[in-house]
PDB file of C-alpha atoms in Angstrom:
ATOM      1  CA  MET A   1     100.353  80.640  46.861  1.00 46.00           C
ATOM      2  CA  ARG A   2     103.702  80.996  48.882  1.00 46.00           C
ATOM      3  CA  SER A   3     103.541  84.289  49.893  1.00 45.00           C
ATOM      4  CA  LEU A   4      99.763  84.131  50.596  1.00 42.00           C
ATOM      5  CA  PHE A   5      99.961  81.922  53.110  1.00 41.00           C
ATOM      6  CA  ALA A   6     103.134  83.344  54.911  1.00 46.00           C
ATOM      7  CA  GLY A   7     100.673  86.615  55.200  1.00 48.00           C
ATOM      8  CA  ARG A   8      97.770  84.087  56.811  1.00 49.00           C
ATOM      9  CA  SER A   9     101.056  82.494  59.005  1.00 51.00           C
ATOM     10  CA  PHE A  10     102.150  86.247  59.720  1.00 45.00           C
ATOM     11  CA  VAL A  11      98.254  87.173  61.311  1.00 45.00           C
ATOM     12  CA  ALA A  12      97.218  84.209  63.173  1.00 46.00           C
ATOM     13  CA  GLY A  13     100.806  84.816  64.601  1.00 49.00           C
ATOM     14  CA  LEU A  14      99.947  88.552  65.269  1.00 43.00           C
ATOM     15  CA  ALA A  15      96.718  87.296  66.902  1.00 45.00           C
ATOM     16  CA  ALA A  16      98.243  84.221  68.526  1.00 47.00           C
ATOM     17  CA  LEU A  17     100.344  86.731  70.555  1.00 48.00           C
ATOM     18  CA  ALA A  18      97.291  89.700  71.122  1.00 44.00           C
ATOM     19  CA  ILE A  19      95.541  86.784  72.746  1.00 46.00           C
ATOM     20  CA  ALA A  20      98.399  86.462  75.296  1.00 48.00           C
ATOM     21  CA  ALA A  21      98.851  89.218  75.652  1.00 45.00           C
ATOM     22  CA  PHE A  22      94.584  89.437  77.387  1.00 44.00           C
ATOM     23  CA  GLY A  23      95.877  86.929  78.958  1.00 47.00           C
ATOM     24  CA  ALA A  24      98.424  88.320  80.299  1.00 44.00           C
ATOM     25  CA  ALA A  25      96.050  91.295  80.935  1.00 42.00           C
ATOM     26  CA  GLU A  26      93.440  89.404  83.143  1.00 44.00           C
ATOM     27  CA  ALA A  27      95.984  87.729  84.619  1.00 47.00           C
ATOM     28  CA  LYS A  28      97.248  91.329  86.201  1.00 59.00           C
ATOM     29  CA  ALA A  29      93.364  91.522  87.499  1.00 82.00           C
ATOM     30  CA  ASP A  30      93.030  95.297  89.273  1.00 94.00           C
ATOM     31  CA  LYS A  31      92.949  93.326  93.239  1.00 96.00           C
ATOM     32  CA  LEU A  32      91.104  96.837  94.180  1.00 97.00           C
ATOM     33  CA  GLN A  33      88.805  96.889  91.862  1.00 97.00           C
ATOM     34  CA  ASP A  34      89.103  92.435  92.697  1.00 97.00           C
ATOM     35  CA  ILE A  35      88.181  93.656  96.424  1.00 98.00           C
ATOM     36  CA  LEU A  36      85.498  96.050  95.702  1.00 97.00           C
ATOM     37  CA  SER A  37      83.944  93.549  93.427  1.00 97.00           C
ATOM     38  CA  LYS A  38      84.009  90.281  95.815  1.00 97.00           C
ATOM     39  CA  GLY A  39      82.787  91.922  98.875  1.00 98.00           C
ATOM     40  CA  VAL A  40      86.035  90.986 100.800  1.00 98.00           C
ATOM     41  CA  VAL A  41      89.905  91.868 101.351  1.00 98.00           C
ATOM     42  CA  ARG A  42      91.783  88.847 102.845  1.00 98.00           C
ATOM     43  CA  ILE A  43      94.707  90.496 104.940  1.00 98.00           C
ATOM     44  CA  GLY A  44      97.265  88.916 106.306  1.00 98.00           C
ATOM     45  CA  VAL A  45      97.624  89.532 110.490  1.00 97.00           C
ATOM     46  CA  PRO A  46     100.626  88.427 113.327  1.00 94.00           C
ATOM     47  CA  LEU A  47      99.630  86.813 115.475  1.00 93.00           C
ATOM     48  CA  ASP A  48     102.840  85.959 117.266  1.00 88.00           C
ATOM     49  CA  ALA A  49     104.025  89.808 118.203  1.00 87.00           C
ATOM     50  CA  PRO A  50     102.508  91.509 120.646  1.00 88.00           C
ATOM     51  CA  PRO A  51     101.268  95.138 120.394  1.00 91.00           C
ATOM     52  CA  PHE A  52     101.013  94.543 116.919  1.00 93.00           C
ATOM     53  CA  GLY A  53      99.088  91.475 116.726  1.00 94.00           C
ATOM     54  CA  SER A  54      98.149  88.204 119.947  1.00 93.00           C
ATOM     55  CA  GLN A  55      95.382  86.343 120.758  1.00 93.00           C
ATOM     56  CA  ASP A  56      93.396  87.672 123.833  1.00 93.00           C
ATOM     57  CA  ALA A  57      92.180  85.041 127.093  1.00 91.00           C
ATOM     58  CA  ASP A  58      89.570  84.023 124.581  1.00 94.00           C
ATOM     59  CA  ARG A  59      91.269  83.353 121.897  1.00 93.00           C
ATOM     60  CA  LYS A  60      90.197  86.097 119.458  1.00 95.00           C
ATOM     61  CA  ALA A  61      92.109  88.499 117.826  1.00 95.00           C
ATOM     62  CA  ILE A  62      93.841  92.117 119.388  1.00 96.00           C
ATOM     63  CA  GLY A  63      96.876  94.443 118.637  1.00 96.00           C
ATOM     64  CA  PHE A  64      97.509  97.297 116.733  1.00 96.00           C
ATOM     65  CA  ASP A  65      97.759  95.195 113.162  1.00 97.00           C
ATOM     66  CA  ILE A  66      94.424  93.545 113.905  1.00 98.00           C
ATOM     67  CA  GLU A  67      92.807  97.202 114.505  1.00 97.00           C
ATOM     68  CA  MET A  68      94.359  98.467 111.313  1.00 97.00           C
ATOM     69  CA  ALA A  69      93.149  95.688 109.190  1.00 98.00           C
ATOM     70  CA  GLU A  70      89.486  96.425 110.953  1.00 98.00           C
ATOM     71  CA  MET A  71      90.198  99.773 109.933  1.00 98.00           C
ATOM     72  CA  VAL A  72      91.365  99.542 105.945  1.00 98.00           C
ATOM     73  CA  ALA A  73      88.142  96.582 105.314  1.00 98.00           C
ATOM     74  CA  LYS A  74      85.261  98.976 106.931  1.00 98.00           C
ATOM     75  CA  GLY A  75      87.144 101.683 104.633  1.00 97.00           C
ATOM     76  CA  LEU A  76      87.198  99.738 101.539  1.00 98.00           C
ATOM     77  CA  GLY A  77      83.329  98.961 102.953  1.00 98.00           C
ATOM     78  CA  VAL A  78      83.951  94.961 102.510  1.00 98.00           C
ATOM     79  CA  LYS A  79      84.205  92.201 105.187  1.00 98.00           C
ATOM     80  CA  LEU A  80      87.198  91.115 106.396  1.00 98.00           C
ATOM     81  CA  GLU A  81      88.753  87.670 106.373  1.00 98.00           C
ATOM     82  CA  MET A  82      91.810  87.869 108.122  1.00 97.00           C
ATOM     83  CA  GLN A  83      94.444  85.072 107.825  1.00 96.00           C
ATOM     84  CA  GLN A  84      97.037  84.232 110.392  1.00 95.00           C
ATOM     85  CA  ILE A  85     100.788  85.059 109.141  1.00 94.00           C
ATOM     86  CA  THR A  86     104.287  84.514 110.609  1.00 89.00           C
ATOM     87  CA  GLY A  87     107.567  86.986 109.037  1.00 83.00           C
ATOM     88  CA  ALA A  88     108.902  83.711 106.893  1.00 86.00           C
ATOM     89  CA  ASN A  89     105.802  83.719 105.077  1.00 93.00           C
ATOM     90  CA  ARG A  90     104.080  86.863 104.308  1.00 93.00           C
ATOM     91  CA  ILE A  91     105.935  87.913 101.662  1.00 94.00           C
ATOM     92  CA  PRO A  92     105.037  83.870 100.111  1.00 95.00           C
ATOM     93  CA  PHE A  93     101.178  84.084 100.942  1.00 96.00           C
ATOM     94  CA  LEU A  94     101.438  87.308  99.228  1.00 96.00           C
ATOM     95  CA  MET A  95     103.045  85.652  96.032  1.00 95.00           C
ATOM     96  CA  THR A  96     100.639  83.288  96.135  1.00 96.00           C
ATOM     97  CA  ASP A  97      98.074  85.682  96.139  1.00 96.00           C
ATOM     98  CA  LYS A  98      96.842  83.668  99.811  1.00 97.00           C
ATOM     99  CA  VAL A  99      96.113  87.712 100.794  1.00 98.00           C
ATOM    100  CA  ASP A 100      95.386  90.676  99.361  1.00 98.00           C
ATOM    101  CA  ILE A 101      97.119  92.916 101.747  1.00 98.00           C
ATOM    102  CA  VAL A 102      99.953  92.260 104.614  1.00 98.00           C
ATOM    103  CA  ILE A 103      99.676  93.630 107.546  1.00 98.00           C
ATOM    104  CA  SER A 104     102.521  92.449 110.092  1.00 94.00           C
ATOM    105  CA  VAL A 105     105.034  94.872 111.282  1.00 90.00           C
ATOM    106  CA  MET A 106     106.759  94.827 108.163  1.00 92.00           C
ATOM    107  CA  GLY A 107     109.883  96.924 107.292  1.00 88.00           C
ATOM    108  CA  LEU A 108     111.012  97.699 103.989  1.00 91.00           C
ATOM    109  CA  THR A 109     114.465  96.257 102.133  1.00 87.00           C
ATOM    110  CA  PRO A 110     115.207  96.925  98.925  1.00 91.00           C
ATOM    111  CA  GLU A 111     115.601  92.858  98.817  1.00 90.00           C
ATOM    112  CA  ARG A 112     111.586  92.869  99.495  1.00 92.00           C
ATOM    113  CA  ALA A 113     110.759  96.057  97.390  1.00 95.00           C
ATOM    114  CA  LYS A 114     111.937  93.301  94.422  1.00 96.00           C
ATOM    115  CA  GLN A 115     109.359  90.909  95.007  1.00 96.00           C
ATOM    116  CA  ILE A 116     106.411  93.448  96.354  1.00 97.00           C
ATOM    117  CA  GLN A 117     105.115  96.438  96.253  1.00 97.00           C
ATOM    118  CA  PHE A 118     105.139  98.584 100.274  1.00 97.00           C
ATOM    119  CA  THR A 119     102.851 101.207 101.046  1.00 97.00           C
ATOM    120  CA  ALA A 120     103.626 104.423 103.130  1.00 95.00           C
ATOM    121  CA  PRO A 121     104.138 103.530 106.562  1.00 95.00           C
ATOM    122  CA  TYR A 122     101.469 103.347 109.278  1.00 95.00           C
ATOM    123  CA  ALA A 123     103.439 102.757 112.603  1.00 92.00           C
ATOM    124  CA  ASN A 124     107.511 104.698 114.073  1.00 84.00           C
ATOM    125  CA  THR A 125     109.274 101.504 115.215  1.00 85.00           C
ATOM    126  CA  PHE A 126     113.279 100.357 115.518  1.00 86.00           C
ATOM    127  CA  LEU A 127     114.691  97.303 115.643  1.00 89.00           C
ATOM    128  CA  ALA A 128     117.179  96.437 118.576  1.00 93.00           C
ATOM    129  CA  VAL A 129     119.241  93.349 120.120  1.00 96.00           C
ATOM    130  CA  TYR A 130     118.218  92.827 123.450  1.00 97.00           C
ATOM    131  CA  GLY A 131     119.683  90.953 126.233  1.00 97.00           C
ATOM    132  CA  ALA A 132     120.168  90.762 130.637  1.00 96.00           C
ATOM    133  CA  LYS A 133     121.881  93.713 132.094  1.00 96.00           C
ATOM    134  CA  SER A 134     125.002  91.353 132.584  1.00 96.00           C
ATOM    135  CA  SER A 135     126.027  90.859 128.670  1.00 96.00           C
ATOM    136  CA  THR A 136     128.466  92.809 127.661  1.00 95.00           C
ATOM    137  CA  VAL A 137     127.422  93.299 124.110  1.00 96.00           C
ATOM    138  CA  SER A 138     126.751  95.873 122.749  1.00 95.00           C
ATOM    139  CA  SER A 139     127.371  96.465 118.908  1.00 94.00           C
ATOM    140  CA  PRO A 140     126.970  93.378 116.371  1.00 94.00           C
ATOM    141  CA  GLU A 141     130.922  92.875 116.365  1.00 93.00           C
ATOM    142  CA  THR A 142     130.761  92.223 120.118  1.00 95.00           C
ATOM    143  CA  ILE A 143     127.903  88.922 119.907  1.00 96.00           C
ATOM    144  CA  GLY A 144     130.710  86.566 120.075  1.00 93.00           C
ATOM    145  CA  SER A 145     129.729  82.913 121.014  1.00 94.00           C
ATOM    146  CA  ALA A 146     125.964  84.419 122.289  1.00 96.00           C
ATOM    147  CA  ARG A 147     123.433  82.765 121.159  1.00 96.00           C
ATOM    148  CA  VAL A 148     120.851  85.635 119.397  1.00 97.00           C
ATOM    149  CA  ALA A 149     117.117  83.796 118.749  1.00 97.00           C
ATOM    150  CA  ALA A 150     115.628  85.927 115.123  1.00 96.00           C
ATOM    151  CA  ALA A 151     112.492  85.169 113.921  1.00 92.00           C
ATOM    152  CA  LYS A 152     113.699  83.800 110.479  1.00 90.00           C
ATOM    153  CA  GLY A 153     112.622  86.033 107.129  1.00 86.00           C
ATOM    154  CA  THR A 154     112.573  89.175 109.633  1.00 88.00           C
ATOM    155  CA  THR A 155     114.376  92.211 108.602  1.00 85.00           C
ATOM    156  CA  GLN A 156     116.235  91.770 112.656  1.00 91.00           C
ATOM    157  CA  GLU A 157     117.288  88.075 111.154  1.00 93.00           C
ATOM    158  CA  LEU A 158     118.759  89.658 107.541  1.00 89.00           C
ATOM    159  CA  ALA A 159     120.145  92.521 109.931  1.00 89.00           C
ATOM    160  CA  ILE A 160     122.232  90.396 111.988  1.00 91.00           C
ATOM    161  CA  SER A 161     123.492  87.847 109.174  1.00 91.00           C
ATOM    162  CA  ALA A 162     124.607  90.710 107.310  1.00 90.00           C
ATOM    163  CA  ALA A 163     126.298  92.353 110.205  1.00 89.00           C
ATOM    164  CA  ALA A 164     127.643  89.455 111.887  1.00 90.00           C
ATOM    165  CA  PRO A 165     127.212  86.518 109.460  1.00 90.00           C
ATOM    166  CA  LYS A 166     129.936  84.870 112.275  1.00 89.00           C
ATOM    167  CA  ALA A 167     127.374  84.990 114.827  1.00 91.00           C
ATOM    168  CA  SER A 168     125.287  81.546 116.190  1.00 93.00           C
ATOM    169  CA  LEU A 169     121.889  82.834 115.108  1.00 94.00           C
ATOM    170  CA  MET A 170     118.696  80.921 116.252  1.00 96.00           C
ATOM    171  CA  ARG A 171     116.360  81.410 113.734  1.00 95.00           C
ATOM    172  CA  THR A 172     112.839  80.355 115.247  1.00 95.00           C
ATOM    173  CA  GLU A 173     110.103  80.353 112.442  1.00 90.00           C
ATOM    174  CA  ASP A 174     108.115  82.750 114.079  1.00 89.00           C
ATOM    175  CA  ASP A 175     108.521  85.505 116.598  1.00 89.00           C
ATOM    176  CA  ALA A 176     106.869  84.100 119.597  1.00 90.00           C
ATOM    177  CA  THR A 177     109.324  81.250 119.052  1.00 94.00           C
ATOM    178  CA  ALA A 178     112.194  83.389 119.438  1.00 95.00           C
ATOM    179  CA  ALA A 179     110.844  85.491 122.854  1.00 95.00           C
ATOM    180  CA  ALA A 180     110.088  82.191 124.211  1.00 96.00           C
ATOM    181  CA  ALA A 181     113.781  80.734 123.176  1.00 97.00           C
ATOM    182  CA  TYR A 182     115.550  84.630 125.417  1.00 98.00           C
ATOM    183  CA  ILE A 183     112.907  83.982 127.716  1.00 97.00           C
ATOM    184  CA  THR A 184     113.879  80.356 128.868  1.00 97.00           C
ATOM    185  CA  GLY A 185     117.202  80.380 128.316  1.00 96.00           C
ATOM    186  CA  GLN A 186     117.922  78.907 125.395  1.00 97.00           C
ATOM    187  CA  ALA A 187     119.316  82.158 123.347  1.00 97.00           C
ATOM    188  CA  ASP A 188     121.266  84.802 125.567  1.00 97.00           C
ATOM    189  CA  LEU A 189     120.136  87.648 123.086  1.00 97.00           C
ATOM    190  CA  LEU A 190     116.626  88.519 121.262  1.00 97.00           C
ATOM    191  CA  ALA A 191     116.538  90.655 118.645  1.00 95.00           C
ATOM    192  CA  THR A 192     113.075  91.939 117.302  1.00 93.00           C
ATOM    193  CA  ASN A 193     110.656  94.486 117.206  1.00 87.00           C
ATOM    194  CA  SER A 194     111.480  97.714 120.015  1.00 87.00           C
ATOM    195  CA  ILE A 195     107.503  97.044 120.627  1.00 85.00           C
ATOM    196  CA  VAL A 196     107.508  93.774 120.795  1.00 88.00           C
ATOM    197  CA  ALA A 197     110.327  94.092 123.406  1.00 91.00           C
ATOM    198  CA  GLN A 198     108.727  96.515 125.581  1.00 87.00           C
ATOM    199  CA  ALA A 199     105.778  94.547 125.841  1.00 87.00           C
ATOM    200  CA  LEU A 200     107.791  91.241 126.649  1.00 92.00           C
ATOM    201  CA  ALA A 201     108.913  93.252 129.034  1.00 93.00           C
ATOM    202  CA  LYS A 202     105.721  93.668 130.796  1.00 89.00           C
ATOM    203  CA  GLN A 203     104.560  90.564 130.115  1.00 91.00           C
ATOM    204  CA  ASN A 204     107.814  88.565 131.832  1.00 95.00           C
ATOM    205  CA  PRO A 205     108.690  91.389 134.657  1.00 95.00           C
ATOM    206  CA  SER A 206     111.554  88.723 136.171  1.00 95.00           C
ATOM    207  CA  LYS A 207     113.895  89.002 132.810  1.00 96.00           C
ATOM    208  CA  GLU A 208     115.311  91.904 131.604  1.00 96.00           C
ATOM    209  CA  PHE A 209     115.308  93.237 128.223  1.00 96.00           C
ATOM    210  CA  GLU A 210     117.718  95.400 127.948  1.00 96.00           C
ATOM    211  CA  ARG A 211     118.912  96.693 124.869  1.00 95.00           C
ATOM    212  CA  LYS A 212     122.325  96.124 123.981  1.00 96.00           C
ATOM    213  CA  PHE A 213     122.150  97.981 120.294  1.00 94.00           C
ATOM    214  CA  VAL A 214     119.737  99.210 117.950  1.00 92.00           C
ATOM    215  CA  ILE A 215     119.366  97.118 114.136  1.00 90.00           C
ATOM    216  CA  ARG A 216     117.755 100.616 112.237  1.00 86.00           C
ATOM    217  CA  ARG A 217     114.982 102.268 112.396  1.00 85.00           C
ATOM    218  CA  SER A 218     112.272  99.611 110.939  1.00 84.00           C
ATOM    219  CA  PRO A 219     108.640 101.857 110.614  1.00 90.00           C
ATOM    220  CA  ALA A 220     106.091  99.335 109.937  1.00 93.00           C
ATOM    221  CA  HIS A 221     104.532  99.098 106.251  1.00 96.00           C
ATOM    222  CA  MET A 222     101.709  97.422 104.876  1.00 98.00           C
ATOM    223  CA  GLY A 223     102.101  95.333 101.384  1.00 98.00           C
ATOM    224  CA  VAL A 224     100.542  94.300  97.941  1.00 98.00           C
ATOM    225  CA  GLN A 225     101.055  92.030  95.350  1.00 97.00           C
ATOM    226  CA  MET A 226     103.705  94.025  92.476  1.00 95.00           C
ATOM    227  CA  ASP A 227     101.936  96.194  90.173  1.00 93.00           C
ATOM    228  CA  GLN A 228      98.783  96.510  92.394  1.00 97.00           C
ATOM    229  CA  HIS A 229      98.924 100.066  92.129  1.00 96.00           C
ATOM    230  CA  ASN A 230      95.478 101.204  92.881  1.00 97.00           C
ATOM    231  CA  LEU A 231      95.402  99.097  95.816  1.00 98.00           C
ATOM    232  CA  VAL A 232      98.639 100.396  97.316  1.00 97.00           C
ATOM    233  CA  ARG A 233      97.875 104.450  96.508  1.00 97.00           C
ATOM    234  CA  TRP A 234      94.359 103.751  98.239  1.00 98.00           C
ATOM    235  CA  LEU A 235      95.824 102.251 100.594  1.00 98.00           C
ATOM    236  CA  ASP A 236      98.446 105.440 100.538  1.00 97.00           C
ATOM    237  CA  GLY A 237      95.652 108.011 100.801  1.00 97.00           C
ATOM    238  CA  PHE A 238      93.944 105.485 103.666  1.00 97.00           C
ATOM    239  CA  ILE A 239      96.806 106.018 105.736  1.00 96.00           C
ATOM    240  CA  PHE A 240      97.528 109.740 104.845  1.00 95.00           C
ATOM    241  CA  PHE A 241      93.450 110.421 105.978  1.00 96.00           C
ATOM    242  CA  ASN A 242      93.511 108.249 109.035  1.00 96.00           C
ATOM    243  CA  SER A 243      97.202 110.301 109.903  1.00 94.00           C
ATOM    244  CA  MET A 244      95.567 114.274 109.722  1.00 93.00           C
ATOM    245  CA  ASN A 245      92.110 112.514 111.658  1.00 95.00           C
ATOM    246  CA  GLY A 246      93.639 111.108 114.077  1.00 94.00           C
ATOM    247  CA  GLU A 247      92.742 107.728 114.465  1.00 96.00           C
ATOM    248  CA  LEU A 248      96.569 106.510 113.998  1.00 95.00           C
ATOM    249  CA  ASP A 249      97.971 108.177 116.416  1.00 93.00           C
ATOM    250  CA  ARG A 250      95.013 106.997 118.564  1.00 95.00           C
ATOM    251  CA  LEU A 251      96.001 103.398 117.804  1.00 95.00           C
ATOM    252  CA  HIS A 252     100.044 104.430 119.404  1.00 92.00           C
ATOM    253  CA  ARG A 253      98.786 105.512 121.680  1.00 91.00           C
ATOM    254  CA  LYS A 254      96.593 102.969 122.564  1.00 93.00           C
ATOM    255  CA  TYR A 255      98.576 100.048 121.860  1.00 90.00           C
ATOM    256  CA  LEU A 256     102.380 101.937 121.602  1.00 84.00           C
ATOM    257  CA  ASP A 257     102.089 103.920 124.979  1.00 81.00           C
ATOM    258  CA  MET A 258     103.647 106.751 122.857  1.00 79.00           C
ATOM    259  CA  PRO A 259     101.739 109.974 120.738  1.00 82.00           C
ATOM    260  CA  MET A 260     102.484 109.331 116.713  1.00 83.00           C
ATOM    261  CA  ASP A 261     105.864 110.728 115.540  1.00 73.00           C
ATOM    262  CA  PRO A 262     105.963 112.455 111.644  1.00 70.00           C
ATOM    263  CA  LEU A 263     106.085 109.281 110.433  1.00 68.00           C
ATOM    264  CA  PRO A 264     109.134 109.090 107.296  1.00 62.00           C
ATOM    265  CA  THR A 265     107.872 108.919 103.936  1.00 65.00           C
ATOM    266  CA  LEU A 266     108.517 107.147 100.478  1.00 63.00           C
TER     267      LEU A 266
END
């Protein structure tokens, strides 16, 4: 009798494990199929990083990443639901399922790759520190007491923190606030994306945006939740297809004032 109950307990245990496994599988649903079934894709985009994302006079979202989001939705054949994100919250938004995809001039780092999956790159950019021509800063080691504005959670903020741990970093909530801090003189230097600095220089001709040193090359990647391999593979195919048909080159020329150079691969 004891062995019969033991056997039943063992079978019940297996059933419980099977139910738990099924529940885990359900929790990790195929995001690509979910998007296609619902007919809606939620994409996080920046509105504080021109020319990748900003608002025009009518408060309409415009920019490279905005148009990329529209192209992705069109390619999927679904409705686009855009959500504004910042450098600090774009990964948390993905991890908490507030968005399906992030298109926000995001650089790939090994640390970030532990949290989310990255697509192949879709835009060529680099990160650098900018300042006045009179500034003698030429490397992380020469920052000294100069105040550096950088949006927290961005690749440039993390890189400067690592390269110059004693630097006086003004960590702002977003890129727009970092730019404003530099433009108004609250900060002596600005760490940002090369294309963003180019746009800021055009918008603020009285402010000097001399490149003091390059942090590193930082191509822009889209991001999706970890384990969503079908979605990331579809996006890789989308990027490849639009590289071949000239659409990505068109966006580079329209928003970045440059042709699309060959992009690195993952």
